[in-house]
Short mmCIF file of C-alpha atoms in Angstrom, two decimals:
data_model
loop_
_atom_site.label_atom_id
_atom_site.label_comp_id
_atom_site.label_asym_id
_atom_site.label_seq_id
_atom_site.Cartn_x
_atom_site.Cartn_y
_atom_site.Cartn_z
CA MET S 15 30.79 -39.44 -15.55
CA LYS S 16 27.18 -41.62 -15.41
CA THR S 17 26.34 -41.87 -11.38
CA ASP S 18 25.55 -45.51 -9.69
CA THR S 19 21.61 -43.68 -9.50
CA ALA S 20 21.65 -43.45 -13.80
CA ARG S 21 23.06 -46.61 -14.71
CA GLN S 22 20.80 -48.41 -11.80
CA GLN S 23 18.90 -51.11 -14.05
CA GLN S 24 15.44 -50.12 -14.88
CA SER S 25 12.64 -53.85 -15.62
CA SER S 26 9.96 -54.32 -18.05
CA GLU S 27 7.12 -56.88 -18.52
CA THR S 28 6.44 -57.53 -22.04
CA GLU S 29 4.81 -61.26 -23.86
CA VAL S 30 6.76 -60.53 -27.19
CA ALA S 31 10.44 -58.75 -27.36
CA ILE S 32 11.27 -57.91 -30.81
CA VAL S 33 14.79 -57.78 -31.05
CA GLY S 34 15.26 -55.09 -34.34
CA CYS S 35 13.59 -53.00 -36.00
CA GLY S 36 13.96 -53.90 -39.90
CA PRO S 37 11.35 -54.84 -42.01
CA ALA S 38 11.06 -58.64 -39.79
CA GLY S 39 10.83 -56.94 -37.33
CA ALA S 40 8.09 -53.93 -37.56
CA VAL S 41 5.97 -56.63 -39.66
CA LEU S 42 6.31 -59.03 -36.52
CA ALA S 43 5.59 -56.08 -34.38
CA ASN S 44 1.89 -55.01 -35.89
CA LEU S 45 1.39 -58.29 -36.67
CA LEU S 46 2.08 -59.04 -33.44
CA GLY S 47 0.02 -55.85 -32.15
CA LEU S 48 -3.24 -56.17 -34.16
CA CYS S 49 -3.50 -59.88 -32.37
CA GLY S 50 -3.61 -57.65 -28.91
CA VAL S 51 -0.29 -59.17 -27.55
CA SER S 52 1.54 -57.12 -25.87
CA VAL S 53 5.18 -55.86 -27.65
CA LEU S 54 8.47 -54.96 -26.66
CA VAL S 55 10.29 -53.57 -30.21
CA LEU S 56 14.38 -53.03 -29.47
CA GLU S 57 15.85 -50.94 -31.98
CA ARG S 58 19.68 -49.70 -31.78
CA GLU S 59 19.47 -46.74 -34.29
CA SER S 60 17.82 -44.39 -34.10
CA ALA S 61 15.84 -43.92 -37.08
CA ALA S 62 15.05 -46.35 -40.21
CA TYR S 63 19.32 -46.93 -42.16
CA PRO S 64 17.88 -43.44 -45.17
CA LEU S 65 19.87 -45.31 -48.12
CA PRO S 66 18.13 -47.81 -50.18
CA ARG S 67 18.34 -51.53 -49.90
CA ALA S 68 15.45 -54.23 -50.76
CA VAL S 69 13.88 -52.74 -54.21
CA HIS S 70 11.40 -54.99 -54.72
CA PHE S 71 8.26 -56.95 -53.13
CA ASP S 72 6.03 -59.36 -54.45
CA ASP S 73 2.30 -59.89 -53.98
CA GLU S 74 2.75 -62.14 -50.90
CA VAL S 75 3.78 -59.40 -49.10
CA MET S 76 1.16 -56.71 -50.41
CA ARG S 77 -1.03 -58.97 -49.12
CA CYS S 78 1.00 -58.96 -45.57
CA LEU S 79 0.75 -55.01 -45.73
CA GLN S 80 -3.21 -55.05 -46.26
CA THR S 81 -3.38 -57.28 -42.97
CA ILE S 82 -2.02 -54.86 -41.12
CA GLY S 83 -4.01 -52.07 -42.55
CA LEU S 84 -1.26 -50.27 -44.46
CA THR S 85 -1.51 -50.65 -47.85
CA GLU S 86 -2.98 -47.34 -48.90
CA ARG S 87 -0.04 -45.54 -47.09
CA VAL S 88 2.31 -47.86 -48.79
CA LEU S 89 0.97 -47.75 -52.43
CA PRO S 90 1.56 -44.46 -52.96
CA HIS S 91 5.44 -45.45 -52.77
CA THR S 92 5.70 -48.59 -55.03
CA ARG S 93 5.55 -48.75 -58.73
CA VAL S 94 4.07 -51.81 -59.92
CA SER S 95 6.99 -54.07 -62.59
CA PRO S 96 6.96 -55.77 -65.58
CA GLY S 97 9.58 -58.99 -65.11
CA MET S 98 13.23 -59.14 -65.90
CA ARG S 99 15.30 -60.11 -68.56
CA PHE S 100 18.21 -61.85 -68.53
CA VAL S 101 20.05 -60.88 -72.54
CA ASP S 102 24.13 -62.26 -72.93
CA ALA S 103 26.73 -59.81 -73.71
CA LYS S 104 25.84 -58.61 -76.98
CA GLY S 105 22.02 -57.63 -76.12
CA ARG S 106 20.71 -60.62 -76.55
CA LEU S 107 17.28 -62.03 -74.80
CA LEU S 108 18.46 -65.22 -73.00
CA LEU S 109 15.63 -65.76 -70.93
CA ASP S 110 12.48 -63.74 -70.65
CA TRP S 111 11.16 -63.12 -66.44
CA SER S 112 7.84 -60.89 -67.25
CA LYS S 113 5.04 -60.63 -65.16
CA SER S 114 1.65 -59.69 -65.76
CA MET S 115 1.25 -56.09 -64.13
CA ASP S 116 -2.60 -56.82 -63.69
CA VAL S 117 -4.06 -57.84 -60.35
CA GLY S 118 -3.62 -61.36 -60.17
CA PRO S 119 -4.99 -64.16 -57.91
CA GLN S 120 -3.47 -62.87 -54.95
CA GLY S 121 -5.82 -59.61 -55.17
CA TRP S 122 -2.48 -57.64 -55.84
CA SER S 123 0.08 -57.24 -58.20
CA ALA S 124 3.06 -60.35 -59.03
CA SER S 125 5.19 -57.70 -58.51
CA TYR S 126 6.24 -54.19 -56.98
CA ARG S 127 9.21 -51.99 -57.22
CA PHE S 128 9.49 -49.84 -53.71
CA HIS S 129 12.14 -47.66 -51.69
CA GLN S 130 12.89 -49.55 -48.21
CA PRO S 131 13.56 -46.32 -46.19
CA ASP S 132 9.72 -45.46 -47.41
CA LEU S 133 8.30 -48.64 -46.20
CA GLU S 134 10.12 -49.19 -43.32
CA ARG S 135 9.08 -45.27 -41.69
CA ILE S 136 5.46 -46.37 -43.00
CA LEU S 137 5.67 -49.75 -40.97
CA ARG S 138 7.25 -48.16 -37.66
CA GLU S 139 4.43 -45.70 -38.06
CA GLY S 140 1.57 -48.44 -37.77
CA ALA S 141 3.54 -50.00 -35.11
CA GLU S 142 4.33 -46.98 -32.91
CA ALA S 143 0.32 -45.96 -33.36
CA ARG S 144 -0.59 -50.12 -32.13
CA PRO S 145 -1.38 -49.29 -28.25
CA ASN S 146 0.14 -52.56 -27.53
CA VAL S 147 3.23 -52.73 -28.73
CA ASP S 148 6.04 -50.23 -28.04
CA VAL S 149 9.03 -48.83 -30.28
CA ARG S 150 12.82 -47.89 -27.94
CA LEU S 151 15.46 -46.71 -30.45
CA ARG S 152 18.61 -46.60 -29.33
CA SER S 153 18.32 -49.66 -27.56
CA GLU S 154 20.62 -51.89 -27.32
CA VAL S 155 20.26 -55.66 -26.78
CA PHE S 156 23.54 -57.50 -25.14
CA ALA S 157 22.18 -60.09 -23.35
CA ILE S 158 19.12 -62.19 -22.98
CA GLY S 159 18.63 -65.50 -20.70
CA GLN S 160 15.86 -68.02 -20.61
CA ASP S 161 14.40 -70.19 -17.64
CA ASP S 162 11.00 -72.81 -18.25
CA ASP S 163 8.38 -69.60 -17.87
CA SER S 164 10.18 -66.45 -19.92
CA ALA S 165 13.48 -64.44 -21.20
CA GLU S 166 15.39 -61.98 -19.20
CA VAL S 167 16.43 -59.03 -22.42
CA LYS S 168 18.46 -56.55 -20.78
CA TYR S 169 19.71 -53.91 -23.33
CA GLU S 170 21.04 -50.39 -22.97
CA ASP S 171 19.29 -47.29 -24.04
CA LEU S 172 22.05 -45.37 -25.65
CA SER S 173 20.51 -42.34 -25.39
CA ASN S 174 21.76 -42.10 -21.47
CA GLY S 175 23.52 -44.88 -21.04
CA THR S 176 21.30 -46.51 -18.46
CA ILE S 177 21.08 -50.91 -18.26
CA LYS S 178 17.05 -51.76 -18.70
CA SER S 179 15.68 -55.23 -18.90
CA CYS S 180 12.15 -56.53 -20.13
CA ARG S 181 11.09 -59.79 -19.19
CA ALA S 182 9.44 -61.58 -22.01
CA ARG S 183 7.86 -64.72 -22.59
CA TYR S 184 9.30 -65.05 -26.32
CA VAL S 185 12.12 -63.07 -27.52
CA VAL S 186 11.97 -62.80 -31.72
CA GLY S 187 15.85 -61.95 -33.14
CA CYS S 188 15.55 -59.89 -35.98
CA ASP S 189 18.60 -57.94 -35.51
CA GLY S 190 19.98 -58.65 -38.82
CA ALA S 191 23.18 -61.09 -41.15
CA ARG S 192 25.67 -60.52 -37.44
CA SER S 193 22.37 -61.41 -35.43
CA LEU S 194 23.52 -61.81 -31.51
CA VAL S 195 20.30 -63.73 -30.86
CA ARG S 196 21.02 -66.24 -33.42
CA ARG S 197 24.49 -67.21 -31.25
CA LEU S 198 22.64 -67.10 -28.31
CA ILE S 199 20.49 -70.08 -29.33
CA GLY S 200 24.07 -71.60 -30.69
CA SER S 201 22.65 -71.86 -34.93
CA SER S 202 25.32 -71.47 -37.06
CA LEU S 203 24.70 -71.17 -40.82
CA ASP S 204 24.73 -73.85 -43.36
CA ASP S 205 26.48 -72.29 -46.35
CA LEU S 206 24.59 -72.83 -49.51
CA GLY S 207 27.91 -71.53 -51.62
CA PHE S 208 27.38 -68.46 -52.86
CA HIS S 209 29.89 -65.66 -51.77
CA GLU S 210 30.44 -62.40 -54.43
CA ARG S 211 31.59 -58.82 -54.18
CA TRP S 212 29.31 -56.51 -55.94
CA LEU S 213 29.25 -52.56 -56.87
CA VAL S 214 25.86 -51.56 -56.26
CA VAL S 215 25.41 -48.06 -57.40
CA ASP S 216 22.41 -45.96 -56.58
CA ALA S 217 21.43 -43.29 -59.03
CA LEU S 218 18.40 -40.46 -59.93
CA LEU S 219 17.78 -39.23 -63.03
CA LYS S 220 17.90 -35.93 -63.96
CA ARG S 221 16.24 -36.63 -67.20
CA PRO S 222 13.94 -39.17 -69.21
CA VAL S 223 16.74 -41.83 -70.06
CA PRO S 224 14.22 -43.65 -72.06
CA SER S 225 16.60 -46.27 -73.42
CA LEU S 226 16.70 -47.66 -69.70
CA GLY S 227 13.39 -49.23 -70.05
CA GLU S 228 11.04 -50.66 -67.47
CA HIS S 229 12.32 -54.45 -67.37
CA SER S 230 14.65 -55.09 -64.79
CA VAL S 231 18.10 -56.65 -66.72
CA GLN S 232 20.61 -59.22 -65.81
CA ASP S 233 23.42 -58.73 -67.96
CA CYS S 234 25.39 -62.20 -68.48
CA ASP S 235 28.69 -60.82 -69.30
CA PRO S 236 31.21 -63.10 -68.11
CA VAL S 237 33.32 -60.62 -68.37
CA ARG S 238 31.47 -58.48 -65.62
CA PRO S 239 27.99 -59.58 -64.74
CA ALA S 240 25.66 -56.63 -63.83
CA THR S 241 22.52 -55.52 -63.09
CA TYR S 242 19.71 -53.05 -63.88
CA VAL S 243 16.90 -52.45 -61.35
CA ARG S 244 13.93 -50.07 -62.32
CA GLY S 245 12.83 -47.79 -59.20
CA VAL S 246 10.71 -45.93 -57.91
CA GLY S 247 10.91 -42.13 -59.26
CA ASN S 248 13.49 -41.10 -60.78
CA ARG S 249 15.36 -43.95 -58.79
CA ARG S 250 17.66 -46.69 -60.38
CA ARG S 251 20.30 -49.01 -59.44
CA TRP S 252 23.18 -51.36 -60.93
CA GLU S 253 24.69 -54.53 -59.16
CA ILE S 254 27.96 -55.06 -60.69
CA ALA S 255 30.31 -57.12 -60.45
CA LEU S 256 33.39 -56.82 -59.42
CA LEU S 257 36.78 -58.51 -60.14
CA PRO S 258 38.84 -60.56 -58.16
CA SER S 259 41.89 -58.07 -58.49
CA GLU S 260 39.71 -55.09 -58.19
CA ASP S 261 39.56 -52.65 -54.54
CA ALA S 262 36.37 -52.25 -53.50
CA THR S 263 37.04 -49.02 -52.31
CA ALA S 264 38.82 -47.95 -55.53
CA MET S 265 35.97 -48.97 -57.36
CA ALA S 266 33.50 -47.00 -55.66
CA ALA S 267 34.96 -43.56 -56.19
CA PRO S 268 32.55 -41.39 -58.62
CA GLU S 269 35.73 -41.83 -61.42
CA LYS S 270 35.64 -45.51 -61.16
CA VAL S 271 31.70 -45.86 -60.90
CA TRP S 272 30.90 -43.16 -64.35
CA ARG S 273 33.53 -45.68 -66.71
CA LEU S 274 31.20 -48.86 -65.20
CA LEU S 275 27.65 -46.87 -66.24
CA GLU S 276 28.90 -45.25 -69.87
CA ARG S 277 27.32 -48.49 -71.38
CA TRP S 278 23.95 -46.64 -69.76
CA ILE S 279 24.17 -42.92 -68.36
CA THR S 280 26.51 -40.15 -67.96
CA PRO S 281 26.84 -37.80 -65.44
CA GLU S 282 25.00 -35.41 -67.60
CA ASP S 283 21.63 -38.33 -66.98
CA ALA S 284 21.97 -38.53 -63.29
CA GLU S 285 23.39 -37.80 -59.86
CA LEU S 286 24.74 -40.58 -57.67
CA GLU S 287 23.22 -41.31 -54.37
CA ARG S 288 25.74 -43.81 -53.46
CA ALA S 289 28.39 -46.59 -54.28
CA VAL S 290 29.13 -49.33 -52.53
CA SER S 291 30.57 -52.66 -52.16
CA TYR S 292 28.75 -55.69 -50.81
CA THR S 293 29.94 -59.72 -50.70
CA PHE S 294 26.23 -61.44 -51.63
CA HIS S 295 25.92 -64.78 -49.43
CA SER S 296 24.01 -67.42 -49.24
CA ALA S 297 22.99 -69.09 -45.39
CA ILE S 298 20.10 -70.39 -43.18
CA ALA S 299 20.73 -70.40 -39.74
CA ASP S 300 20.72 -74.40 -38.66
CA ARG S 301 18.28 -73.88 -35.43
CA TRP S 302 15.50 -71.26 -35.86
CA ARG S 303 14.23 -71.30 -31.75
CA SER S 304 15.95 -72.54 -28.72
CA GLY S 305 13.11 -72.43 -26.56
CA ARG S 306 11.46 -68.75 -25.46
CA LEU S 307 14.36 -67.50 -28.09
CA LEU S 308 13.15 -67.81 -32.16
CA ILE S 309 14.81 -65.83 -35.31
CA ALA S 310 13.51 -64.30 -39.07
CA GLY S 311 14.66 -62.55 -41.46
CA ASP S 312 18.86 -61.49 -42.39
CA SER S 313 19.04 -63.56 -38.54
CA ALA S 314 18.01 -66.60 -39.96
CA HIS S 315 18.85 -66.64 -43.67
CA GLN S 316 20.66 -64.61 -46.17
CA THR S 317 20.38 -64.39 -50.56
CA PRO S 318 21.74 -63.34 -53.25
CA PRO S 319 19.20 -60.86 -54.32
CA PHE S 320 19.08 -62.28 -58.33
CA LEU S 321 15.23 -63.18 -57.20
CA GLY S 322 14.52 -60.33 -55.67
CA GLN S 323 13.10 -62.25 -52.17
CA GLY S 324 15.89 -60.73 -49.38
CA MET S 325 13.16 -59.27 -47.62
CA CYS S 326 10.02 -60.85 -49.10
CA ALA S 327 11.52 -64.15 -47.22
CA GLY S 328 12.30 -62.28 -44.49
CA VAL S 329 8.20 -60.89 -43.79
CA ARG S 330 6.50 -64.71 -44.82
CA ASP S 331 8.59 -65.60 -41.44
CA ALA S 332 6.86 -63.05 -39.71
CA ALA S 333 3.67 -63.81 -41.44
CA ASN S 334 3.76 -67.62 -40.55
CA LEU S 335 4.79 -66.85 -37.27
CA ALA S 336 2.61 -63.99 -35.31
CA TRP S 337 -0.37 -65.38 -35.40
CA LYS S 338 1.39 -69.81 -34.17
CA LEU S 339 2.96 -67.24 -30.85
CA ALA S 340 -0.52 -65.56 -30.24
CA ARG S 341 -2.51 -68.83 -30.26
CA VAL S 342 0.13 -70.03 -28.06
CA LEU S 343 0.31 -67.24 -25.73
CA ARG S 344 -3.33 -67.33 -25.64
CA VAL S 345 -3.66 -70.95 -24.64
CA GLN S 346 -5.45 -71.76 -27.74
CA ALA S 347 -2.59 -73.96 -28.64
CA ASP S 348 0.50 -75.45 -26.85
CA ASP S 349 3.95 -74.58 -27.47
CA ALA S 350 4.73 -77.18 -29.46
CA LEU S 351 3.41 -75.08 -32.64
CA LEU S 352 5.85 -73.28 -32.32
CA ASP S 353 8.23 -76.41 -33.67
CA THR S 354 5.86 -75.98 -36.51
CA TYR S 355 7.48 -72.60 -37.71
CA GLU S 356 11.35 -73.93 -38.44
CA SER S 357 9.85 -76.66 -40.17
CA GLU S 358 7.75 -74.94 -42.81
CA ARG S 359 9.70 -71.94 -43.07
CA SER S 360 13.43 -73.53 -43.88
CA PRO S 361 12.80 -75.11 -46.92
CA HIS S 362 10.98 -72.61 -48.04
CA VAL S 363 13.22 -70.10 -48.04
CA ARG S 364 16.17 -72.90 -49.67
CA ALA S 365 14.10 -73.44 -52.49
CA TYR S 366 14.15 -69.35 -53.25
CA ILE S 367 17.90 -69.41 -52.72
CA GLU S 368 18.52 -71.92 -54.02
CA LEU S 369 17.17 -70.51 -57.39
CA ALA S 370 19.04 -67.36 -56.68
CA VAL S 371 22.22 -69.21 -56.54
CA ARG S 372 21.38 -70.68 -59.85
CA LEU S 373 20.05 -67.91 -61.59
CA GLY S 374 23.67 -66.45 -59.82
CA GLY S 375 25.32 -69.04 -61.84
CA LEU S 376 23.96 -68.03 -65.21
CA ILE S 377 24.45 -64.68 -64.68
CA ASN S 378 27.89 -65.37 -64.42
CA THR S 379 27.87 -68.05 -67.55
CA LYS S 380 27.47 -67.64 -71.01
CA ALA S 381 24.72 -69.35 -72.07
CA ALA S 382 25.85 -72.42 -74.07
CA GLU S 383 27.14 -72.57 -70.44
CA ALA S 384 23.87 -72.14 -68.49
CA ALA S 385 22.16 -75.43 -70.28
CA ILE S 386 20.06 -72.80 -72.64
CA PRO S 387 19.85 -73.62 -75.66
CA GLY S 388 22.50 -71.25 -77.95
CA GLY S 389 20.02 -70.61 -80.67
CA MET S 390 17.29 -69.29 -78.55
CA ALA S 391 19.42 -66.76 -77.13
CA CYS S 392 18.08 -65.29 -80.29
CA GLU S 393 15.53 -66.40 -81.90
CA GLU S 394 13.43 -68.07 -78.78
CA PRO S 395 14.69 -67.28 -75.47
CA ALA S 396 13.32 -69.50 -72.91
CA ARG S 397 10.58 -68.39 -69.93
CA MET S 398 10.91 -68.36 -66.70
CA GLU S 399 7.89 -68.94 -64.46
CA THR S 400 7.05 -67.87 -61.09
CA ILE S 401 8.51 -70.34 -58.18
CA LYS S 402 5.75 -70.94 -55.52
CA PRO S 403 7.50 -73.97 -53.06
CA LEU S 404 5.95 -74.97 -50.76
CA PRO S 405 5.79 -74.74 -46.94
CA GLY S 406 8.18 -77.53 -45.46
CA PRO S 407 6.60 -80.05 -43.21
CA GLY S 408 3.81 -78.40 -40.60
CA LEU S 409 0.46 -77.76 -40.38
CA ALA S 410 -2.00 -79.92 -42.20
CA ALA S 411 -5.16 -81.74 -41.56
CA GLY S 412 -8.38 -82.49 -43.33
CA TRP S 413 -7.96 -83.33 -47.32
CA ILE S 414 -4.61 -82.20 -48.40
CA GLY S 415 -4.52 -81.72 -51.39
CA LEU S 416 -4.05 -77.94 -51.42
CA THR S 417 -2.47 -78.04 -47.69
CA GLY S 418 0.11 -75.02 -47.85
CA GLN S 419 -0.66 -73.59 -51.36
CA VAL S 420 -1.55 -69.48 -50.79
CA ALA S 421 -5.70 -69.45 -51.08
CA PRO S 422 -6.59 -66.59 -53.52
CA GLN S 423 -8.08 -63.65 -52.75
CA PRO S 424 -11.09 -62.65 -54.47
CA ARG S 425 -13.00 -60.01 -54.66
CA LEU S 426 -16.29 -60.50 -53.28
CA LYS S 427 -19.78 -59.33 -54.74
CA ASP S 428 -19.92 -56.17 -52.70
CA GLY S 429 -16.85 -56.43 -54.37
CA SER S 430 -14.44 -55.58 -50.58
CA LEU S 431 -11.13 -58.14 -51.13
CA LEU S 432 -11.63 -61.50 -49.03
CA ASP S 433 -8.47 -60.67 -46.65
CA ASP S 434 -10.31 -57.65 -45.43
CA TYR S 435 -13.76 -59.57 -44.78
CA VAL S 436 -11.55 -62.20 -42.39
CA GLY S 437 -9.18 -60.46 -41.22
CA TYR S 438 -7.04 -61.42 -39.51
CA ARG S 439 -8.36 -65.21 -38.74
CA PHE S 440 -8.87 -68.58 -39.68
CA ALA S 441 -11.47 -68.42 -42.66
CA ALA S 442 -13.26 -71.68 -44.26
CA LEU S 443 -13.86 -70.27 -48.00
CA VAL S 444 -16.42 -73.11 -48.35
CA GLN S 445 -18.92 -74.06 -51.84
CA THR S 446 -22.40 -72.78 -51.68
CA GLU S 447 -23.99 -76.12 -52.41
CA PHE S 448 -22.01 -78.04 -49.88
CA ALA S 449 -22.61 -75.15 -47.01
CA ALA S 450 -25.84 -76.69 -47.12
CA LYS S 451 -24.14 -80.02 -45.94
CA LEU S 452 -22.87 -78.57 -43.12
CA SER S 453 -24.47 -79.48 -39.48
CA PRO S 454 -25.43 -76.58 -37.36
CA ALA S 455 -22.78 -77.58 -34.70
CA VAL S 456 -20.33 -77.64 -37.34
CA LEU S 457 -21.01 -74.07 -38.10
CA ASP S 458 -21.41 -73.76 -33.84
CA ARG S 459 -17.16 -74.81 -34.35
CA CYS S 460 -16.59 -72.33 -36.33
CA ALA S 461 -17.88 -69.18 -34.29
CA HIS S 462 -17.34 -70.81 -31.00
CA LYS S 463 -13.64 -71.42 -32.41
CA ASN S 464 -13.60 -67.64 -34.39
CA ILE S 465 -13.44 -69.28 -38.05
CA THR S 466 -14.73 -66.80 -40.06
CA ILE S 467 -17.13 -68.33 -43.24
CA VAL S 468 -17.02 -67.54 -46.84
CA THR S 469 -19.84 -69.20 -48.52
CA ASP S 470 -19.71 -65.57 -51.00
CA GLU S 471 -21.57 -66.10 -53.89
CA ALA S 472 -18.46 -64.57 -56.21
CA PRO S 473 -17.71 -65.94 -58.68
CA ASP S 474 -13.90 -66.03 -58.74
CA LEU S 475 -14.32 -68.27 -55.58
CA GLN S 476 -16.92 -70.09 -55.76
CA SER S 477 -14.77 -72.04 -58.93
CA TRP S 478 -11.71 -72.17 -57.92
CA LEU S 479 -13.48 -74.12 -54.95
CA ARG S 480 -14.75 -76.07 -57.39
CA ALA S 481 -11.94 -76.16 -59.63
CA GLU S 482 -9.66 -77.30 -57.32
CA GLY S 483 -12.74 -80.56 -56.24
CA ALA S 484 -12.73 -79.08 -52.80
CA GLY S 485 -16.14 -78.43 -50.78
CA ALA S 486 -14.58 -76.23 -47.97
CA VAL S 487 -11.03 -75.47 -47.87
CA LEU S 488 -9.38 -74.03 -44.57
CA VAL S 489 -7.24 -71.02 -44.36
CA ARG S 490 -4.89 -70.43 -42.04
CA PRO S 491 -4.15 -66.96 -40.69
CA ASP S 492 -1.25 -66.07 -42.29
CA ARG S 493 -3.34 -67.22 -45.46
CA TYR S 494 -1.86 -70.24 -46.49
CA VAL S 495 -4.15 -73.65 -47.06
CA LEU S 496 -4.36 -75.82 -43.84
CA GLY S 497 -6.61 -79.12 -45.69
CA GLY S 498 -9.19 -79.22 -47.19
CA ALA S 499 -12.59 -80.97 -46.93
CA ARG S 500 -14.58 -82.79 -49.77
CA THR S 501 -17.27 -84.58 -47.45
CA PRO S 502 -19.03 -83.19 -44.08
CA GLN S 503 -17.10 -85.84 -42.70
CA GLU S 504 -13.36 -84.39 -43.85
CA MET S 505 -15.12 -80.99 -42.62
CA GLU S 506 -15.57 -81.76 -38.87
CA THR S 507 -12.16 -83.41 -38.58
CA LEU S 508 -10.80 -79.48 -40.50
CA ILE S 509 -12.81 -77.79 -37.79
CA ALA S 510 -11.19 -79.91 -35.03
CA ALA S 511 -7.80 -79.26 -35.97
CA VAL S 512 -7.61 -75.82 -34.89
#
């Protein structure tokens, strides 16, 4: 029996409390730690979930990992992906979504496969190594209150039953689809209409099976749609639609699973790591902030997996929010800056979810019914290009022709990547000729506002600026373009916005 002394409340203070240490929470902790913000991370579980979940991330995520200094640790656990193909029930190609495996404009390849437990371990270790970040496992949050100055988080240390509390300037809920923080905000979910049961099977190959190929494959079989994903190492995944009449538990039994997999592999080829049914959802929270409480990741949105953008969206949330929190906490910006988090991120993630829902419809539909010309299935498969939606209304300044785009990351003349030179701050990318037109006062204001000026004569950087008709472009810490300048006067307006 616990004594009153053992269960007495212990209190602490921090600038930001993060509830949940999945990918979104861990990335946010690393980014805030990089800014010198004091962070308390409260995670209910004692360790990262040991089995596969997300299996794909993109160049934007890798760029974020670069910012927090973890790419060298993550890269050995990844594999560049050539993209995805959609085929009909007879194996004919309907839609080709291949991606270049070369390094692209972001400084990284477009698509990576990975094993989520590896990534989560590296992210947590990165956060724990930062002196201003305190990661507390087995800590279950059960209540949060707020006033004009701070929020109070109450939680139980599950290792000994002690009730503790923490005062934080802001609290960010990265606590998953059943988010407590979302409920406390008073936010409901906007249902985007996709709810389907799928069996997710992870297998470990015992020998090479060349017929599986390197591409991910969406089998658009209207009877039983399925997805094949080539993972890292010997890992392979299948996601197989369950029929309305099928019992999810029964279908996860090994004999049933092997019957479903027999068109691809047999027990001689692989062993089953796990088989579990999921209901894929599509939803967005209608409110991401209430005063000092905010939400990110699965707490704010859920998507079907067909685009591989679920975890990516959570990392983008963290990247958008971290620098804004840091500026507000350092009194470099008004609290209203945090309102641009939802206004920018919600429409952006909605665009990805809506496309994933449409692809889910394609996977479940015959080619003709999916508005793909029938002849293309055999002779000219449709090509799909990767979408890059712009953020919703938010921050903009100067000439807005490029506002909201992700700035490219070329290599500079010395061979270094742009972000490594800039660091985690604003950057002014400037044409060489345009730089000569800027007054010393403008350059002084950039230095005063901690804006890195990049006038490097790297061909890729200078040619991009010329092609876009910009003398200079101001890039935010999350690598999105705030605005551009075509004249010295526009440059002054641009700098004044920081």
